[in-house]
Every structure is written in structure tokens, then in C-alpha cells.
XYZ file of C-alpha atoms in Angstrom:
307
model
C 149.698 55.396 106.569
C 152.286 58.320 106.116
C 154.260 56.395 103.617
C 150.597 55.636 101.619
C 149.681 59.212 102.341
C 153.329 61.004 100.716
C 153.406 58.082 97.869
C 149.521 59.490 97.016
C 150.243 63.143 97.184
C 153.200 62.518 94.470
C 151.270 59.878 92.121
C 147.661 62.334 92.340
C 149.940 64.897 90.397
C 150.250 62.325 86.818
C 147.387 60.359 87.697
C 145.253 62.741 84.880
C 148.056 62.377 82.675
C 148.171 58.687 82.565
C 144.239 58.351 82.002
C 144.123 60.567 79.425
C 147.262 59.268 77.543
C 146.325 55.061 78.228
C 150.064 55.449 79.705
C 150.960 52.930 82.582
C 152.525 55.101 85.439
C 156.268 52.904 85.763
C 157.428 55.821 87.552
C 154.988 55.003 90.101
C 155.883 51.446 90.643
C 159.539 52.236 90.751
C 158.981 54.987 93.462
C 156.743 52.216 95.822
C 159.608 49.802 95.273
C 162.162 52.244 96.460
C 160.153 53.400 99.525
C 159.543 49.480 100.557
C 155.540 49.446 99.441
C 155.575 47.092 97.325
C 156.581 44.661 100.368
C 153.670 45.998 102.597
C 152.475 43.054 103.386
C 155.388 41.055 103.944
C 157.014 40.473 107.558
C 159.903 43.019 108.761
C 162.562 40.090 108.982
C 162.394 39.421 105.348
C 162.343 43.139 104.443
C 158.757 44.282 104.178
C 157.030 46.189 105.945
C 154.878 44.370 108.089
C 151.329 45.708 107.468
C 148.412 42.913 108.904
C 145.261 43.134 106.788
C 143.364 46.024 108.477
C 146.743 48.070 108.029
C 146.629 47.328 104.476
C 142.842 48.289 103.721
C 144.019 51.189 105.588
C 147.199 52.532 103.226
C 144.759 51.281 99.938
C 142.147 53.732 101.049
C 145.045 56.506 101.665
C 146.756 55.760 98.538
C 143.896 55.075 95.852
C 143.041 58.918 96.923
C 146.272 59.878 94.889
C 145.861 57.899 91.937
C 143.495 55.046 91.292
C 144.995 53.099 88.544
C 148.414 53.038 90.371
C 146.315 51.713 93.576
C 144.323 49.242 91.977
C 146.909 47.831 90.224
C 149.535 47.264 92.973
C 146.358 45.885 94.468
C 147.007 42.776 92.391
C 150.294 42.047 93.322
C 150.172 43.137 97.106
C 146.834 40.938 98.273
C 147.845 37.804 96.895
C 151.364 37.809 99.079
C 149.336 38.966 102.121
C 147.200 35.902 102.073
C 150.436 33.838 101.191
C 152.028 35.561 104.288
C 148.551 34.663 106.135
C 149.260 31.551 105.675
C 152.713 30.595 105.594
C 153.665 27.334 107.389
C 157.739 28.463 107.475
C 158.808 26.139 105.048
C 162.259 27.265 102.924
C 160.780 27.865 99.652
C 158.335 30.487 101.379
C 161.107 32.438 103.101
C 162.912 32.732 100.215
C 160.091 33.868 98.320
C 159.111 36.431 100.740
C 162.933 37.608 100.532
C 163.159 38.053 97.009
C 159.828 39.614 96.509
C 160.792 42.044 99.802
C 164.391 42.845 99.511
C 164.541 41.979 95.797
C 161.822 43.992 94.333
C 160.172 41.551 91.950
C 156.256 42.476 91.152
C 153.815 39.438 91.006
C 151.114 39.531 88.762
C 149.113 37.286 86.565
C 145.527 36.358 86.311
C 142.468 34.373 87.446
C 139.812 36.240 85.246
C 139.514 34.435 81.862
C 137.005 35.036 78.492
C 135.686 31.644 78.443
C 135.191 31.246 82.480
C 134.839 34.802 84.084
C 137.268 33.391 87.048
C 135.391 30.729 88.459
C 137.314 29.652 91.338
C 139.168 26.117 91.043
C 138.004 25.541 87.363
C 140.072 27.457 84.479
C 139.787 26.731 80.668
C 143.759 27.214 80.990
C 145.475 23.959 80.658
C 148.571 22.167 82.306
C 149.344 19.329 80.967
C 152.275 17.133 82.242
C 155.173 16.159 79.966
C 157.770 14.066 82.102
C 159.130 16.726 84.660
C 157.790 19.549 82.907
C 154.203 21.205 82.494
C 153.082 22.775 79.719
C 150.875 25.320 79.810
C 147.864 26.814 76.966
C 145.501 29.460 77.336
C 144.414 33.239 77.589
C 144.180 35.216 80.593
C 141.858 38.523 80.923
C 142.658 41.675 83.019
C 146.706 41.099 83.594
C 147.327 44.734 85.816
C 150.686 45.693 86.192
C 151.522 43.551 82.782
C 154.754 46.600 82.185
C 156.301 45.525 85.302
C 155.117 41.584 86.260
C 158.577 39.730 87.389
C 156.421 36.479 88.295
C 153.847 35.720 86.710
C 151.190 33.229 88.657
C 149.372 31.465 85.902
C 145.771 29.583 87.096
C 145.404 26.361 85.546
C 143.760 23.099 85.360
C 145.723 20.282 85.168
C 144.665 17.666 82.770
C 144.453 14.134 83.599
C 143.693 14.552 87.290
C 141.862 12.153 89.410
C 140.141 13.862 91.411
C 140.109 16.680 89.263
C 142.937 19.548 90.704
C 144.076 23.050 89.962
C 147.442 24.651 90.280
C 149.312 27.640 90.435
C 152.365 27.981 88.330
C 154.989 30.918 89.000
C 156.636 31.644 85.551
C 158.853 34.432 85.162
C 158.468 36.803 82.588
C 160.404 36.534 79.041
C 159.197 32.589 79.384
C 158.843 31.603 75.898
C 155.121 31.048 74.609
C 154.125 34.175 76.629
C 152.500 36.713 74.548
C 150.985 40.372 76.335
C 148.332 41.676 74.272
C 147.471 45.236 74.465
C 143.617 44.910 74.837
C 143.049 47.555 77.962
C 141.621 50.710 76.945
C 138.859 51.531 78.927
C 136.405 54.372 80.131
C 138.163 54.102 83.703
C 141.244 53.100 85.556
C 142.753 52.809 82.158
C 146.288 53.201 83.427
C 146.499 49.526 84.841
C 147.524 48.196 81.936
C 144.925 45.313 82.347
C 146.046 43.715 79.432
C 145.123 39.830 77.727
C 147.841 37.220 78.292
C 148.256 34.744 75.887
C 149.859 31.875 76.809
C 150.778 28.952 74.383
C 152.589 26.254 75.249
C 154.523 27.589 77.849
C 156.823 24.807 79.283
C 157.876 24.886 82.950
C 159.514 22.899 85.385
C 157.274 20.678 87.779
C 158.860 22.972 90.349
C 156.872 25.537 89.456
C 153.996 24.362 90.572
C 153.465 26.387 93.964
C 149.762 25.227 94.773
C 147.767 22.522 93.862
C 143.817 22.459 95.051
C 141.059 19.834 94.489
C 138.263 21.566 91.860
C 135.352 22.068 93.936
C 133.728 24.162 97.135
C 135.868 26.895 97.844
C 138.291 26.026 101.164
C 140.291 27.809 103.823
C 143.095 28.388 100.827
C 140.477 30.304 98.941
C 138.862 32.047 102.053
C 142.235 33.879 102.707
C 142.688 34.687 99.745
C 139.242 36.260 98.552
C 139.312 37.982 101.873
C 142.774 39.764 101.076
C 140.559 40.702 97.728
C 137.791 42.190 98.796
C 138.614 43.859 101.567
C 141.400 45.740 99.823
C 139.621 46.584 96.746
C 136.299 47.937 98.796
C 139.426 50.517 100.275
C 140.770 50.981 97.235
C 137.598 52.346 95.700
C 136.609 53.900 98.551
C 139.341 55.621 98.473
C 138.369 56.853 95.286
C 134.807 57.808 96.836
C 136.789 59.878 99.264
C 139.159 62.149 97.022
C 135.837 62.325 94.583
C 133.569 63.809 97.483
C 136.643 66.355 98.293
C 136.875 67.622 95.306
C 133.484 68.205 94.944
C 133.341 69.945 98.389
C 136.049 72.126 96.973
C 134.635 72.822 93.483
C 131.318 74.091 95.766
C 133.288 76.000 97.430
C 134.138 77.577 94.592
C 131.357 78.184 92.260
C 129.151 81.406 93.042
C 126.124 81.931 90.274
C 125.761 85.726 89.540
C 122.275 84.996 90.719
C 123.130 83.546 94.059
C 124.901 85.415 97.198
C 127.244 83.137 98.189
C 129.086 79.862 96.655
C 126.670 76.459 95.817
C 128.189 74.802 98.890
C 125.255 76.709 101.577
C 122.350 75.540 99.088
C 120.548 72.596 100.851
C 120.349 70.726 97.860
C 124.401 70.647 98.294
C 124.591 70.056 101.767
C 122.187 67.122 101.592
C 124.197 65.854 98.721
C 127.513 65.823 100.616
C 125.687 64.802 103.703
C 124.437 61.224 101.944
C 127.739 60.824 100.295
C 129.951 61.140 104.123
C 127.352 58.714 105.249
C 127.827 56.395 102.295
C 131.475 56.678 102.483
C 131.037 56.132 106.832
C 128.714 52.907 105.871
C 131.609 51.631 103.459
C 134.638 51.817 106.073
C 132.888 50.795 108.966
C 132.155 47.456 106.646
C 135.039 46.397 105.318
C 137.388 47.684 108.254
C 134.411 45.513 110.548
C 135.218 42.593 108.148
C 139.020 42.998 108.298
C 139.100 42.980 111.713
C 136.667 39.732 112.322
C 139.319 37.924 109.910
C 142.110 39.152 111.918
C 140.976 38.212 115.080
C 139.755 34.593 113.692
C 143.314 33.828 112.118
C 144.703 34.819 115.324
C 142.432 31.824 117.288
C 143.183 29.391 114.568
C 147.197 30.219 115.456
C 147.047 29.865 119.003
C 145.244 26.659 118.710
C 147.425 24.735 116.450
């Protein structure tokens, strides 16, 4: 919570800069990789930091008060590993993936979200198609945050051919041939995430890229972890948001004094039951996704103990 807290004090001080400019905030990235942020989630004894998923809602909220776009976008590459860390079975491959993310500093990134499916879990209109022991992979990807700074990309895909019908996720690192970042992200908010389209046309990896394969259908445990690392990050993310919003408020009505009025705006009642709604809405939004975070904690912790 410090570290969030010292890492948002620094970033709120550009954050106008980058909105107003479209500019993605690399600056920003670099300083959470050099303070060990970046490897929140991860476990001590590969280098991270150790956070659980109520300590991570917890340094969102803090840091998303400093600078939105930085917060939102890290988002995308910190929940992910936290549900991979969730549930991690100790097998080689995943400790040396946790190492090299940790003490290596490589950024994961990608996409779900696509233009012709919205993200529909299990089902993507991106392709992998199998070509002796290599995949080859077609299609477009919306909403790529962090696209500047992505090491690893993890591309959503369907594989063709399967019986039953499967999914994947392939981790393809970036300058991959066929990979094309298309500057598409200029929006009315959180415009420094650099959401940009990824194009991807016949990328060819090795089968060995394929880090997760899932049957297309009703979502599963897999997708449970994983949409609870979402959620509950982004609702502290934004609320985060809520909170540095609501302060500056209280501070600009502090401020403002009409020639007509006595004192400053903030001792109308109109004000005070303004800020009064907006603490309880704020109140309201903690309580339910720190409530929800801890419930998932607690459950993962009886599924451990009885396997």
C-alpha cells in the first residue's frame, strides 16, 4: 500500500499530460518495474512481491488515485498472473515463468476483446490452425493496453479442427513476424493506455506455445479465477478514480467563495448532501468488491487444504 501510494503521488503529476497529449506514460511502467510492482502478484521466492487478491484490489484503488490510465493498464498485465499464481500446480514451466516475469521484468499483455465477438469467453473469431509442430495464428484483437511495452503477448484463439471444439492460449513474444499494432486508441477517457488493435496474420508459433487449452463451452473453475482477478481489480481501479474525483471536488469547494455568499460552496447543503451520497457510494463500492475478494480468498484457501 505505501509502494502503490508513493508510485501514485509521482505518476498523478503527468497523468494530465498524457491525456491531453494521447501519450502512453513508459516512464511509468519503467518506474513500477524498478520498484518490483509489476510482480505484485507474484510469490516472494520468485521475486515478486507477494500481494493475495484483497492486497491487490487494495494497491489498484491506491494507485488508480494517481493516474488512471497507468492503473488500468498495468491492470491487464498484473490480474491475469494473479489468477495464474492462483492456480499454479508447481510444475517447471510455471516457475520459470513466474521468474522471468518477476525478476526479469517482462510485461504481459494481449487481448480477449475482439470486433467480431465482443470477448465471448471460450469462442474467438481468432484462428489457430495446426501446421505439423507449429500453429499458425489469424485475426484482430481490440483494446491491446500496454501495446508500447507488451514482452508476451497472450493471443486467445480457437483452434480449428477440434473435436470437441477447444480454445487456447498462445504466448508469443513481441517482434513475432505477422504481428501488426495498429494505432486505433484515441478516446474521450483513459486515453493513455494505449488500447490499441492487434492485427495478427499468420503468425506461426511453436506447439510449445500453447500454454492453455479449454473445451468451448460453460465457463469453468479456469475461467472463475480468472474473471474474479478481473473484476475485482478493475471495480478498485475505478474506484479509485471515484475517490481522487470526490477529493478534488471537496477541495475545489473549499475553495470557491461567490461574492454573493459568506463563506466557500463547501457549507451549502446542496454541497454537503452531494459529497455525503458520493462517500456513501464510494463506502457501498469497497465494502463490495473487498466483501467479494475476501469470499474468493477464503474459498481457494478450502479448496487447498482439501486436495
Amino acid at each position: 500500500m505505501a509502494l502503490a501510494a508513493e508510485l501514485a503521488e509521482d505518476f498523478a503529476t503527468r497523468a494530465g499530460e498524457h491525456d491531453r497529449a494521447n501519450s502512453f506514460p513508459v516512464e511509468n511502467v519503467d518506474k513500477m518495474k524498478a520498484a518490483g510492482y509489476t510482480a505484485l502478484v507474484i510469490p516472494e521466492k520468485h521475486g515478486g512481491l507477494g500481494a493475495d487478491l484483497e492486497d491487490f484490489a487494495l494497491c489498484q484503488e491506491q494507485l488508480g488515485q494517481g493516474c488512471a490510465a497507468t492503473t488500468i493498464a498495468i491492470n491487464m498485465h498484473l490480474f491475469g498472473i494473479g489468477s495464474m499464481v492462483e492456480r499454479a500446480t508447481g510444475r517447471p514451466q510455471e516457475q520459470l515463468f513466474f521468474d522471468a516475469v518477476a525478476r526479469g521484468h517482462q510485461i504481459l499483455g494481449g487481448g480477449i476483446s475482439e470486433p467480431e465477438t465482443g470477448g465471448d469467453w471460450g469462442y474467438f473469431a481468432t484462428r489457430a490452425r495446426r501446421d505439423g509442430e507449429t500453429y499458425v495464428l489469424n485475426g484482430r484483437k481490440t483494446f491491446t493496453s500496454l501495446s508500447p511495452v507488451i514482452d508476451l503477448f497472450m493471443v486467445m484463439a480457437t483452434i480449428e479442427g477440434s473435436n470437441p471444439p477447444a480454445s487456447a492460449t498462445f504466448v508469443v513474444p513481441r517482434g513475432t513476424p505477422g504481428f501488426e499494432l495498429i494505432e486505433t486508441w484515441d478516446a474521450m477517457g483513459m486515453r493513455a493506455t494505449a488500447s490499441h488493435d492487434l492485427v495478427i496474420k499468420d503468425v506461426r508459433v511453436p506447439a510449445i506455445a500453447m500454454a492453455e487449452s479449454r473445451p468451448i463451452g460453460p465457463v469453468n473453475d479456469q475461467a472463475i479465477s480468472l474473471f474474479a482477478w478481473f473484476g475485482i481489480s478493475v471495480a478498485a481501479t475505478y474506484t479509485g478514480v471515484a475517490i481522487a474525483a470526490l477529493k478534488f471536488a471537496k477541495e475545489s469547494a473549499g475553495r470557491l467563495k461567490p461574492l454573493t455568499q459568506p463563506r466557500t460552496i463547501k457549507y451549502l447543503p446542496g454541497i454537503q448532501f452531494a459529497v455525503a451520497e458520493a462517500e456513501a457510494l464510494i463506502a457501498q463500492s469497497r465494502a463490495l468488491y473487498l466483501g467479494v475478494a475476501c469470499a474468493v480468498s477464503r474459498r481457494r484457501a478450502r479448496l487447498r487444504s482439501r486436495s
